[in-house]
PDB file of C-alpha atoms and ligand atoms in Angstrom:
ATOM      1  CA  MET A   5     128.854 191.284 123.285  1.00 57.00           C
ATOM      2  CA  SER A   6     131.024 189.407 125.438  1.00 77.00           C
ATOM      3  CA  LEU A   7     131.635 185.637 124.156  1.00 87.00           C
ATOM      4  CA  ARG A   8     132.575 183.034 126.828  1.00 89.00           C
ATOM      5  CA  GLY A   9     135.037 180.959 125.084  1.00 92.00           C
ATOM      6  CA  ASP A  10     139.105 181.413 126.079  1.00 92.00           C
ATOM      7  CA  TYR A  11     140.639 183.008 123.020  1.00 95.00           C
ATOM      8  CA  ARG A  12     143.906 183.446 124.834  1.00 93.00           C
ATOM      9  CA  LEU A  13     145.599 180.768 123.133  1.00 90.00           C
ATOM     10  CA  ALA A  14     144.221 181.254 119.761  1.00 96.00           C
ATOM     11  CA  ALA A  15     146.381 181.101 116.728  1.00 96.00           C
ATOM     12  CA  PRO A  16     145.630 184.361 114.275  1.00 97.00           C
ATOM     13  CA  ASP A  17     142.998 182.473 112.635  1.00 97.00           C
ATOM     14  CA  PHE A  18     141.726 181.587 116.043  1.00 97.00           C
ATOM     15  CA  SER A  19     142.492 177.885 115.964  1.00 98.00           C
ATOM     16  CA  VAL A  20     143.286 176.268 118.985  1.00 97.00           C
ATOM     17  CA  GLU A  21     144.158 172.705 120.136  1.00 96.00           C
ATOM     18  CA  GLN A  22     141.445 170.683 121.342  1.00 97.00           C
ATOM     19  CA  ASP A  23     142.508 169.559 124.848  1.00 95.00           C
ATOM     20  CA  TRP A  24     140.601 166.745 124.509  1.00 96.00           C
ATOM     21  CA  ALA A  25     142.113 165.257 128.238  1.00 95.00           C
ATOM     22  CA  ALA A  26     140.867 168.209 129.631  1.00 95.00           C
ATOM     23  CA  HIS A  27     137.030 166.988 129.483  1.00 96.00           C
ATOM     24  CA  GLY A  28     136.042 165.554 133.150  1.00 96.00           C
ATOM     25  CA  ALA A  29     133.447 162.535 133.344  1.00 97.00           C
ATOM     26  CA  GLY A  30     131.135 164.705 133.889  1.00 97.00           C
ATOM     27  CA  GLU A  31     131.429 166.551 130.452  1.00 97.00           C
ATOM     28  CA  HIS A  32     131.333 163.279 128.595  1.00 97.00           C
ATOM     29  CA  ALA A  33     128.684 162.150 130.259  1.00 97.00           C
ATOM     30  CA  LEU A  34     126.743 165.448 129.590  1.00 98.00           C
ATOM     31  CA  PHE A  35     127.696 164.912 125.894  1.00 97.00           C
ATOM     32  CA  ARG A  36     126.081 161.473 125.939  1.00 97.00           C
ATOM     33  CA  ARG A  37     123.022 162.532 127.458  1.00 97.00           C
ATOM     34  CA  LEU A  38     122.280 165.474 124.736  1.00 97.00           C
ATOM     35  CA  PHE A  39     123.514 162.767 121.989  1.00 97.00           C
ATOM     36  CA  GLU A  40     121.138 160.266 123.703  1.00 97.00           C
ATOM     37  CA  ARG A  41     117.956 162.620 123.643  1.00 96.00           C
ATOM     38  CA  GLN A  42     118.599 163.908 120.000  1.00 96.00           C
ATOM     39  CA  SER A  43     119.222 160.156 118.861  1.00 95.00           C
ATOM     40  CA  ARG A  44     115.337 159.520 119.755  1.00 96.00           C
ATOM     41  CA  LEU A  45     114.098 162.388 117.661  1.00 97.00           C
ATOM     42  CA  VAL A  46     116.413 162.259 114.544  1.00 97.00           C
ATOM     43  CA  PRO A  47     115.084 159.001 112.551  1.00 97.00           C
ATOM     44  CA  ARG A  48     111.827 160.819 112.611  1.00 98.00           C
ATOM     45  CA  PHE A  49     112.715 164.432 111.970  1.00 98.00           C
ATOM     46  CA  ALA A  50     116.298 164.401 110.468  1.00 98.00           C
ATOM     47  CA  CYS A  51     117.419 163.816 106.672  1.00 98.00           C
ATOM     48  CA  PRO A  52     118.470 160.489 105.487  1.00 98.00           C
ATOM     49  CA  GLU A  53     121.962 162.085 104.342  1.00 97.00           C
ATOM     50  CA  TRP A  54     122.706 162.956 108.483  1.00 97.00           C
ATOM     51  CA  ILE A  55     121.279 159.592 109.633  1.00 97.00           C
ATOM     52  CA  GLN A  56     123.531 157.777 107.462  1.00 96.00           C
ATOM     53  CA  ALA A  57     126.779 160.103 107.990  1.00 96.00           C
ATOM     54  CA  ILE A  58     126.116 160.102 112.305  1.00 94.00           C
ATOM     55  CA  ALA A  59     126.001 156.283 111.823  1.00 89.00           C
ATOM     56  CA  GLY A  60     129.606 156.005 110.808  1.00 88.00           C
ATOM     57  CA  LEU A  61     131.068 158.378 113.418  1.00 89.00           C
ATOM     58  CA  ASP A  62     130.666 156.354 116.405  1.00 80.00           C
ATOM     59  CA  ALA A  63     130.497 159.660 118.330  1.00 84.00           C
ATOM     60  CA  GLY A  64     127.718 158.881 121.085  1.00 84.00           C
ATOM     61  CA  GLY A  65     130.376 157.932 123.672  1.00 89.00           C
ATOM     62  CA  GLY A  66     131.239 161.011 124.681  1.00 96.00           C
ATOM     63  CA  ILE A  67     132.861 164.281 123.380  1.00 97.00           C
ATOM     64  CA  PRO A  68     134.818 163.187 120.326  1.00 97.00           C
ATOM     65  CA  LYS A  69     138.262 163.679 119.581  1.00 97.00           C
ATOM     66  CA  PHE A  70     138.467 165.971 116.273  1.00 97.00           C
ATOM     67  CA  ASP A  71     141.652 164.574 114.857  1.00 97.00           C
ATOM     68  CA  GLN A  72     140.160 161.242 114.364  1.00 96.00           C
ATOM     69  CA  VAL A  73     136.900 162.650 112.771  1.00 97.00           C
ATOM     70  CA  SER A  74     139.073 164.752 110.643  1.00 98.00           C
ATOM     71  CA  LYS A  75     140.599 161.543 109.442  1.00 97.00           C
ATOM     72  CA  LYS A  76     137.605 160.191 108.220  1.00 97.00           C
ATOM     73  CA  LEU A  77     136.475 163.462 106.374  1.00 98.00           C
ATOM     74  CA  ARG A  78     139.210 163.820 104.607  1.00 98.00           C
ATOM     75  CA  ALA A  79     139.115 160.684 102.994  1.00 98.00           C
ATOM     76  CA  LYS A  80     135.342 160.991 102.054  1.00 97.00           C
ATOM     77  CA  THR A  81     135.118 164.864 101.276  1.00 98.00           C
ATOM     78  CA  GLY A  82     138.652 166.511 101.814  1.00 98.00           C
ATOM     79  CA  TRP A  83     137.132 168.502 105.004  1.00 98.00           C
ATOM     80  CA  GLU A  84     138.377 168.622 108.180  1.00 98.00           C
ATOM     81  CA  ILE A  85     137.662 169.881 111.714  1.00 98.00           C
ATOM     82  CA  VAL A  86     139.085 173.002 113.335  1.00 98.00           C
ATOM     83  CA  ALA A  87     139.167 173.551 116.953  1.00 98.00           C
ATOM     84  CA  VAL A  88     138.050 176.941 117.864  1.00 98.00           C
ATOM     85  CA  PRO A  89     137.448 178.891 121.231  1.00 97.00           C
ATOM     86  CA  GLY A  90     133.858 179.895 120.193  1.00 96.00           C
ATOM     87  CA  LEU A  91     132.263 182.179 117.638  1.00 96.00           C
ATOM     88  CA  ILE A  92     135.232 183.741 115.727  1.00 97.00           C
ATOM     89  CA  PRO A  93     135.041 186.912 113.153  1.00 96.00           C
ATOM     90  CA  ASP A  94     133.333 186.518 109.666  1.00 97.00           C
ATOM     91  CA  ASP A  95     136.600 187.019 108.096  1.00 97.00           C
ATOM     92  CA  ALA A  96     138.112 184.093 110.141  1.00 98.00           C
ATOM     93  CA  PHE A  97     134.970 181.873 109.682  1.00 98.00           C
ATOM     94  CA  PHE A  98     134.677 182.274 106.112  1.00 98.00           C
ATOM     95  CA  THR A  99     138.640 181.751 105.502  1.00 98.00           C
ATOM     96  CA  HIS A 100     138.452 178.105 107.190  1.00 98.00           C
ATOM     97  CA  LEU A 101     135.314 177.328 105.047  1.00 98.00           C
ATOM     98  CA  ALA A 102     136.992 178.208 102.092  1.00 98.00           C
ATOM     99  CA  LYS A 103     139.948 176.248 102.963  1.00 98.00           C
ATOM    100  CA  ARG A 104     137.343 173.006 103.720  1.00 98.00           C
ATOM    101  CA  ARG A 105     137.921 173.575 107.553  1.00 98.00           C
ATOM    102  CA  PHE A 106     134.989 173.479 109.611  1.00 98.00           C
ATOM    103  CA  PRO A 107     135.293 175.289 112.912  1.00 98.00           C
ATOM    104  CA  VAL A 108     134.202 173.448 115.800  1.00 98.00           C
ATOM    105  CA  THR A 109     134.052 174.985 119.250  1.00 98.00           C
ATOM    106  CA  VAL A 110     135.836 173.348 122.317  1.00 97.00           C
ATOM    107  CA  TRP A 111     133.699 174.178 125.357  1.00 97.00           C
ATOM    108  CA  LEU A 112     130.432 172.129 126.144  1.00 97.00           C
ATOM    109  CA  ARG A 113     127.623 173.690 128.051  1.00 96.00           C
ATOM    110  CA  LYS A 114     126.828 173.598 131.708  1.00 96.00           C
ATOM    111  CA  PRO A 115     124.262 170.869 132.611  1.00 95.00           C
ATOM    112  CA  GLU A 116     121.550 173.698 133.503  1.00 95.00           C
ATOM    113  CA  GLU A 117     122.011 174.884 129.639  1.00 95.00           C
ATOM    114  CA  PHE A 118     120.658 171.224 128.688  1.00 95.00           C
ATOM    115  CA  ASP A 119     117.869 172.765 126.739  1.00 91.00           C
ATOM    116  CA  TYR A 120     119.006 175.999 125.364  1.00 88.00           C
ATOM    117  CA  ILE A 121     122.496 177.981 124.762  1.00 89.00           C
ATOM    118  CA  ALA A 122     122.657 181.452 123.183  1.00 86.00           C
ATOM    119  CA  GLU A 123     126.245 180.456 121.639  1.00 93.00           C
ATOM    120  CA  PRO A 124     127.521 177.358 119.624  1.00 96.00           C
ATOM    121  CA  ASP A 125     128.959 174.627 121.890  1.00 97.00           C
ATOM    122  CA  VAL A 126     130.646 171.404 121.026  1.00 98.00           C
ATOM    123  CA  PHE A 127     127.648 169.497 120.762  1.00 98.00           C
ATOM    124  CA  HIS A 128     125.722 171.902 118.428  1.00 98.00           C
ATOM    125  CA  ASP A 129     129.032 172.327 116.203  1.00 98.00           C
ATOM    126  CA  PHE A 130     129.755 168.968 116.080  1.00 98.00           C
ATOM    127  CA  PHE A 131     126.183 166.889 116.366  1.00 97.00           C
ATOM    128  CA  GLY A 132     124.559 169.602 114.091  1.00 98.00           C
ATOM    129  CA  HIS A 133     127.157 170.479 111.348  1.00 98.00           C
ATOM    130  CA  VAL A 134     129.740 167.592 111.058  1.00 98.00           C
ATOM    131  CA  PRO A 135     127.630 164.835 109.642  1.00 98.00           C
ATOM    132  CA  LEU A 136     126.562 166.834 106.605  1.00 98.00           C
ATOM    133  CA  LEU A 137     130.312 167.287 105.763  1.00 98.00           C
ATOM    134  CA  PHE A 138     130.343 163.978 104.674  1.00 98.00           C
ATOM    135  CA  ASP A 139     127.326 164.536 101.826  1.00 98.00           C
ATOM    136  CA  PRO A 140     129.966 165.140  98.747  1.00 98.00           C
ATOM    137  CA  VAL A 141     127.374 167.642  97.210  1.00 98.00           C
ATOM    138  CA  TYR A 142     126.798 169.400 100.488  1.00 98.00           C
ATOM    139  CA  ALA A 143     130.468 169.670 101.203  1.00 98.00           C
ATOM    140  CA  ASP A 144     130.834 171.065  97.898  1.00 98.00           C
ATOM    141  CA  HIS A 145     128.542 173.420  98.585  1.00 98.00           C
ATOM    142  CA  LEU A 146     129.379 174.983 102.018  1.00 98.00           C
ATOM    143  CA  HIS A 147     133.040 175.318 100.266  1.00 98.00           C
ATOM    144  CA  GLU A 148     131.326 177.423  97.963  1.00 98.00           C
ATOM    145  CA  TYR A 149     129.667 179.264 100.925  1.00 98.00           C
ATOM    146  CA  GLY A 150     132.704 180.253 102.546  1.00 98.00           C
ATOM    147  CA  LYS A 151     134.339 181.521  99.247  1.00 98.00           C
ATOM    148  CA  GLY A 152     130.935 183.424  98.568  1.00 98.00           C
ATOM    149  CA  GLY A 153     131.283 184.995 102.194  1.00 98.00           C
ATOM    150  CA  LEU A 154     134.881 186.370 101.362  1.00 98.00           C
ATOM    151  CA  LYS A 155     133.277 187.966  98.578  1.00 98.00           C
ATOM    152  CA  ALA A 156     130.438 189.325 100.227  1.00 98.00           C
ATOM    153  CA  MET A 157     133.018 191.281 102.837  1.00 98.00           C
ATOM    154  CA  ARG A 158     134.487 192.637  99.879  1.00 98.00           C
ATOM    155  CA  LEU A 159     130.868 193.971  98.473  1.00 98.00           C
ATOM    156  CA  ASP A 160     129.508 194.624 102.121  1.00 97.00           C
ATOM    157  CA  ALA A 161     126.723 192.142 101.723  1.00 98.00           C
ATOM    158  CA  VAL A 162     127.588 189.878 104.898  1.00 98.00           C
ATOM    159  CA  LYS A 163     124.301 190.759 106.316  1.00 97.00           C
ATOM    160  CA  MET A 164     122.397 189.508 103.618  1.00 98.00           C
ATOM    161  CA  LEU A 165     124.451 186.584 103.249  1.00 98.00           C
ATOM    162  CA  ALA A 166     124.158 185.615 106.778  1.00 98.00           C
ATOM    163  CA  ARG A 167     120.615 185.335 106.300  1.00 98.00           C
ATOM    164  CA  LEU A 168     120.823 182.491 103.588  1.00 98.00           C
ATOM    165  CA  TYR A 169     123.248 180.610 106.041  1.00 98.00           C
ATOM    166  CA  TRP A 170     120.711 181.037 109.041  1.00 98.00           C
ATOM    167  CA  TYR A 171     117.747 179.696 106.639  1.00 98.00           C
ATOM    168  CA  THR A 172     119.865 176.776 105.183  1.00 98.00           C
ATOM    169  CA  ILE A 173     122.831 175.861 106.760  1.00 98.00           C
ATOM    170  CA  GLU A 174     121.178 176.478 110.249  1.00 98.00           C
ATOM    171  CA  PHE A 175     117.672 175.800 110.152  1.00 98.00           C
ATOM    172  CA  GLY A 176     117.069 174.417 106.700  1.00 98.00           C
ATOM    173  CA  LEU A 177     114.154 171.799 105.798  1.00 98.00           C
ATOM    174  CA  ILE A 178     114.453 169.559 103.019  1.00 98.00           C
ATOM    175  CA  LYS A 179     111.997 167.285 101.059  1.00 98.00           C
ATOM    176  CA  THR A 180     112.502 163.742 100.932  1.00 98.00           C
ATOM    177  CA  ASP A 181     110.677 160.488 100.060  1.00 96.00           C
ATOM    178  CA  LEU A 182     109.966 160.179 103.643  1.00 95.00           C
ATOM    179  CA  GLY A 183     108.214 164.009 103.431  1.00 97.00           C
ATOM    180  CA  VAL A 184     109.826 167.269 105.045  1.00 98.00           C
ATOM    181  CA  ARG A 185     113.244 166.644 107.055  1.00 98.00           C
ATOM    182  CA  ALA A 186     115.565 168.848 108.782  1.00 98.00           C
ATOM    183  CA  TYR A 187     119.221 169.258 107.847  1.00 98.00           C
ATOM    184  CA  GLY A 188     119.931 172.666 109.381  1.00 98.00           C
ATOM    185  CA  ALA A 189     122.223 172.122 112.234  1.00 98.00           C
ATOM    186  CA  GLY A 190     120.505 174.546 114.621  1.00 97.00           C
ATOM    187  CA  LEU A 191     117.409 172.189 114.029  1.00 98.00           C
ATOM    188  CA  LEU A 192     119.376 169.080 114.445  1.00 98.00           C
ATOM    189  CA  SER A 193     120.975 169.720 117.761  1.00 97.00           C
ATOM    190  CA  SER A 194     117.887 171.415 119.440  1.00 96.00           C
ATOM    191  CA  GLY A 195     115.852 169.101 121.896  1.00 95.00           C
ATOM    192  CA  GLY A 196     112.421 170.922 121.081  1.00 96.00           C
ATOM    193  CA  GLU A 197     112.977 172.661 117.638  1.00 97.00           C
ATOM    194  CA  LEU A 198     113.626 169.329 115.780  1.00 98.00           C
ATOM    195  CA  ALA A 199     110.006 168.238 116.007  1.00 98.00           C
ATOM    196  CA  TYR A 200     108.806 171.328 115.949  1.00 98.00           C
ATOM    197  CA  CYS A 201     110.050 172.543 112.337  1.00 98.00           C
ATOM    198  CA  VAL A 202     108.956 169.044 111.000  1.00 98.00           C
ATOM    199  CA  ALA A 203     105.503 168.373 112.707  1.00 98.00           C
ATOM    200  CA  ASP A 204     103.986 171.158 114.330  1.00 98.00           C
ATOM    201  CA  PRO A 205     101.296 172.925 112.135  1.00 98.00           C
ATOM    202  CA  ALA A 206     102.325 176.722 113.475  1.00 97.00           C
ATOM    203  CA  PRO A 207     105.447 177.550 111.474  1.00 98.00           C
ATOM    204  CA  ARG A 208     105.084 178.335 107.837  1.00 97.00           C
ATOM    205  CA  ARG A 209     107.358 176.308 105.520  1.00 98.00           C
ATOM    206  CA  LEU A 210     108.074 177.712 102.082  1.00 98.00           C
ATOM    207  CA  ASP A 211     109.640 176.517  98.937  1.00 98.00           C
ATOM    208  CA  PHE A 212     113.522 177.516  99.222  1.00 98.00           C
ATOM    209  CA  ASP A 213     113.366 180.952  97.840  1.00 98.00           C
ATOM    210  CA  LEU A 214     117.061 182.542  97.025  1.00 98.00           C
ATOM    211  CA  GLU A 215     116.131 186.268  97.406  1.00 98.00           C
ATOM    212  CA  LYS A 216     113.476 185.940  99.793  1.00 98.00           C
ATOM    213  CA  ALA A 217     115.828 184.209 102.047  1.00 98.00           C
ATOM    214  CA  LEU A 218     118.774 186.700 101.767  1.00 98.00           C
ATOM    215  CA  ARG A 219     115.918 189.650 102.687  1.00 98.00           C
ATOM    216  CA  THR A 220     114.328 187.677 105.375  1.00 97.00           C
ATOM    217  CA  GLN A 221     115.593 188.982 108.863  1.00 95.00           C
ATOM    218  CA  TYR A 222     115.605 186.032 111.851  1.00 94.00           C
ATOM    219  CA  LEU A 223     114.996 185.353 114.982  1.00 88.00           C
ATOM    220  CA  ILE A 224     117.858 184.245 117.222  1.00 89.00           C
ATOM    221  CA  ASP A 225     116.444 183.377 120.578  1.00 87.00           C
ATOM    222  CA  ARG A 226     113.095 181.249 119.914  1.00 92.00           C
ATOM    223  CA  TYR A 227     111.481 178.622 117.369  1.00 95.00           C
ATOM    224  CA  GLN A 228     111.704 180.227 114.077  1.00 96.00           C
ATOM    225  CA  SER A 229     108.187 181.199 112.423  1.00 96.00           C
ATOM    226  CA  THR A 230     109.257 180.713 109.087  1.00 97.00           C
ATOM    227  CA  TYR A 231     111.421 177.751 107.373  1.00 98.00           C
ATOM    228  CA  PHE A 232     112.711 177.423 103.940  1.00 98.00           C
ATOM    229  CA  VAL A 233     112.110 173.789 102.309  1.00 98.00           C
ATOM    230  CA  ILE A 234     114.675 172.768  99.631  1.00 98.00           C
ATOM    231  CA  ASP A 235     114.247 170.196  97.243  1.00 98.00           C
ATOM    232  CA  SER A 236     117.752 168.808  97.579  1.00 98.00           C
ATOM    233  CA  PHE A 237     121.388 169.726  98.205  1.00 98.00           C
ATOM    234  CA  ALA A 238     121.810 169.849  94.201  1.00 98.00           C
ATOM    235  CA  GLN A 239     118.885 172.448  94.091  1.00 98.00           C
ATOM    236  CA  LEU A 240     121.086 174.589  97.178  1.00 98.00           C
ATOM    237  CA  MET A 241     124.020 174.557  95.118  1.00 98.00           C
ATOM    238  CA  ARG A 242     122.332 175.056  91.919  1.00 98.00           C
ATOM    239  CA  GLU A 243     120.684 178.340  92.965  1.00 98.00           C
ATOM    240  CA  THR A 244     123.573 179.478  94.952  1.00 98.00           C
ATOM    241  CA  ALA A 245     125.960 178.983  92.008  1.00 98.00           C
ATOM    242  CA  PRO A 246     125.530 182.304  90.294  1.00 98.00           C
ATOM    243  CA  ASP A 247     127.396 185.630  90.878  1.00 98.00           C
ATOM    244  CA  PHE A 248     125.435 187.215  93.715  1.00 98.00           C
ATOM    245  CA  THR A 249     127.104 190.739  92.865  1.00 98.00           C
ATOM    246  CA  PRO A 250     124.225 191.939  90.843  1.00 98.00           C
ATOM    247  CA  ILE A 251     121.721 190.225  93.416  1.00 98.00           C
ATOM    248  CA  TYR A 252     123.185 192.084  96.477  1.00 98.00           C
ATOM    249  CA  ASP A 253     122.919 195.182  94.119  1.00 98.00           C
ATOM    250  CA  ARG A 254     119.268 194.884  93.543  1.00 97.00           C
ATOM    251  CA  LEU A 255     118.609 193.629  96.871  1.00 97.00           C
ATOM    252  CA  ARG A 256     120.394 196.156  99.299  1.00 96.00           C
ATOM    253  CA  PRO A 257     117.700 199.309  98.542  1.00 95.00           C
ATOM    254  CA  LEU A 258     114.492 196.735  99.310  1.00 95.00           C
ATOM    255  CA  PRO A 259     113.245 196.844 102.718  1.00 92.00           C
ATOM    256  CA  VAL A 260     113.893 193.476 104.741  1.00 94.00           C
ATOM    257  CA  LEU A 261     111.254 191.238 105.275  1.00 95.00           C
ATOM    258  CA  ALA A 262     110.015 190.216 108.911  1.00 92.00           C
ATOM    259  CA  PRO A 263     110.749 186.855 110.169  1.00 91.00           C
TER     260      PRO A 263
HETATM  261  N1  LIG B 306     127.529 182.389  94.247  1.00 96.67           N
HETATM  262  C1  LIG B 306     127.735 183.402  95.290  1.00 96.67           C
HETATM  263  C2  LIG B 306     128.471 184.511  94.995  1.00 96.67           C
HETATM  264  O1  LIG B 306     128.851 184.819  93.867  1.00 96.67           O
HETATM  265  C3  LIG B 306     128.295 182.319  96.365  1.00 96.67           C
HETATM  266  C4  LIG B 306     127.724 181.366  97.201  1.00 96.67           C
HETATM  267  C5  LIG B 306     127.904 180.361  96.766  1.00 96.67           C
HETATM  268  C6  LIG B 306     126.918 182.046  98.355  1.00 96.67           C
HETATM  269  C7  LIG B 306     127.501 179.088  97.770  1.00 96.67           C
HETATM  270  C8  LIG B 306     126.484 180.873  98.813  1.00 96.67           C
HETATM  271  C9  LIG B 306     126.375 179.509  98.851  1.00 96.67           C
HETATM  272  O2  LIG B 306     128.884 185.416  95.580  1.00 96.67           O
HETATM  273 CO1   CO B 307     125.971 176.414 113.719  1.00 96.67          CO
END
């Protein structure tokens, strides 16, 4: 698969400088349009932690300056943003997370990709992922996930762990006093799936089950048919805290589950 980012100037850890000045007015306007569409949906469908964090970010004016956001993040949870050309290899990705650095893609989709892109862009990465890094429990969990990723590489279990990421960090739902809400970045940045995942009767919404998530294949090119619902970020932290080595060993010979 060929990736659309420009990797030529990337450092060995795949980081690049965010060339903010290179974004023209058209790109800032497109970011604003994406931001505004999602902003109309999030009050009804996003989890409160995300809603609270985005308010403090003042990010609706255009493509944000990563340095400024990193400064706020560092002060709150010790995370920072690192600019990357696009998708990066597993080891580089996990290493960044294990150092509390979240990789954010620098390029923005084209106007004709308003509703769907196959690869994450700056809108998905920033709008979907960055706000929750302000939540202390979520932030600690993602740090643990990064360390767990490096370990999964040694244990040849990245595929299983990637399914967990998909069903939590990208497409996870959470129970709140206001009902079920989205906390997964793929949902928060989606114009269609954000309402679908919370309000449509069609998909399954299962209570979070660690082993089932590790075993369940996922769909990348359509809305999910199954979502896992957590009670709280504390539950996610607690249930992913045990050593996964024996769990991987037990699950490896079992058949994978259909989405
Ligand atoms: N506890 C897991 C392990 O030992 C690592 C992990 C932490 C995975 C948090 C996911 C989320 O491998
Ligand atoms: Co993502």
